[in-house]
Amino acid sequence: MTDTTKTPLYIRMHSNDNVAIVVNDGGLAAGTVFPDGLTLVDAVPQGHKVALADLAEGDPVLRYNVTIGFAARALSRGSWVSEATLRMPGARELDGLPIATRKAPVMEPLEGYTFEGYRNADGSVGTRNILAITTTVQCVSGVVEHAVKRIKDELLKKYPNVDDVVGLEHTYGCGVAIEAPGAEIPIRTLHNISRNPNFGGQAMVVSLGCEKLQPARLFPKGSIPIASGGDPSTVCLQDEAHVGFNSMIDSIMRTAEVHLAKLDARRRETCPASELVVGVQCGGSDAFSGVTANPAVGFATDLLVRAGATVMFSEVTEVRDGIDQLTARAANAEVADAMIREMAWYDAYLKRGGVDRSANTTPGNKKGGLSNIVEKAMGSIVKSGTAAITGVLSPGEKLKQKGLIYAATPASDFICGTLQLAAGMNLHVFTTGRGTPYGLAEVPVIKVATRNDLARRWHDLMDVNAGRIASGEASIEDVGWELFQLLLAVASGRKTWAEHWKLHNALTLFNPAPVT
Ligand code: CA
């Protein structure tokens, strides 16, 4: 048990910072004296900021050695620096950024780490063995849901090596401006998700018949490599051969059984850690996200990159305020330019909706101590570790290379997860401070808690407790290694809490184009 409830503690992220965050559960009362003599002028809630020096109105407030805002009024040392007393800076311009200026850190290769995965004909490796049924349009969802239930009840027991059957349901496919700029994003997302490594190359489609997103458009001839099964098998509900509801269900079950038999023949084999494709994101963040969980994930990211694996970080609005750090870390000018292009596209997308990146922060973020998007972004970016950024993906694109990749996505947990699935993720790491029971049916989701209190209350939902970093029971390196080892175990079949409880959030396609 920690004594963090007794000794007043704060955490300063950088020696130049003039604010720090209060660690203690329940926050601290006015008049509290820290071991170094700092005395609180105001009561400060847990995770919120305390001024370490007297601040005049307009003075920059520094956290992570970055200006996260300006004092809205004079604040004496020991004051609570809250959303109300912090003015947010404007977004960094996208020209004049440092381009690939940082010398890449020397990273010793990490060898000898393996996991038990499912090798696919296209060279990818799955961590689960799942039959996915792609749908072209929401109209078929009810039928597919019914069929999936019957496949699970009646067929799955005959194929014990298959983990699950999942209907890839979504709200796209019809009633949409399918030729509009931006429509390529949901279409390629759905196409690429169907080719996720966890589905073993067994593409199967259920279509309605009259929808805009025709199967041939979703899977143009030859778009599925022959090695992965060639063209997908398709069941069309409006097919004249279907007489009555049960004939549709029979068609789906008959087709599914062909694929189940092929999937059932798959066996796990020893694969190097370099075959891991890990998507990292955060949700329900608090001020500890950027102190405990995200730095531990960043440490694990470096381990994965050293092992030759692929790590994707995403969430445009949560990196936008740190774009200068990221362009400096780009492996070359091409990567930096691609990153700037994605930021510019997203700036324009938000502007069209009459908002900017500051629309990101939630009431829960602010209650947890994150005053604005700049502060949130600085804590979010640390998930990417320290390696050079070697590639950039537009929303819905599939990975073409290994290493540390910036996959541009909205920060929305469901849309980010869906787009990382399309990129080819076979493991998902999710950090949370406020707490969310997030899970996906398609890949295992490992959840990392930022605080001891959350880890204690949600003991059967959180897979890793990074809160021990704040209470001094573990280092960032300890938790980073623990996460790395857990990733290998989960990739080999160990279940996460979200899998244990079968917690599955909906696939949510990103459609920036109009609907009709
Ligand atoms: Ca998120």
PDB file of C-alpha atoms and ligand atoms in Angstrom, residues 281-284 315 318 410-414 416 430, ligand 1:
ATOM      1  CA  GLN A 281      -4.127   5.470 -28.502  1.00  0.00           C
ATOM      2  CA  CYS A 282      -5.617   7.068 -25.413  1.00  0.00           C
ATOM      3  CA  GLY A 283      -9.144   7.866 -24.292  1.00  0.00           C
ATOM      4  CA  GLY A 284     -10.725   9.355 -21.211  1.00  0.00           C
ATOM      5  CA  GLU A 315      -5.121  11.137 -33.143  1.00  0.00           C
ATOM      6  CA  GLU A 318      -3.840  15.368 -29.980  1.00  0.00           C
ATOM      7  CA  PRO A 410      -9.400  11.465 -35.594  1.00  0.00           C
ATOM      8  CA  ALA A 411      -8.899  11.129 -31.837  1.00  0.00           C
ATOM      9  CA  SER A 412     -12.359   9.549 -31.433  1.00  0.00           C
ATOM     10  CA  ASP A 413     -11.575   6.213 -29.778  1.00  0.00           C
ATOM     11  CA  PHE A 414     -13.805   4.193 -32.107  1.00  0.00           C
ATOM     12  CA  CYS A 416      -9.079   5.769 -34.388  1.00  0.00           C
ATOM     13  CA  PHE A 430      -5.184   1.925 -24.934  1.00  0.00           C
TER      14      PHE A 430
HETATM   15 CA    CA B   1      -8.620   8.449 -28.550  1.00  0.00          CA
END
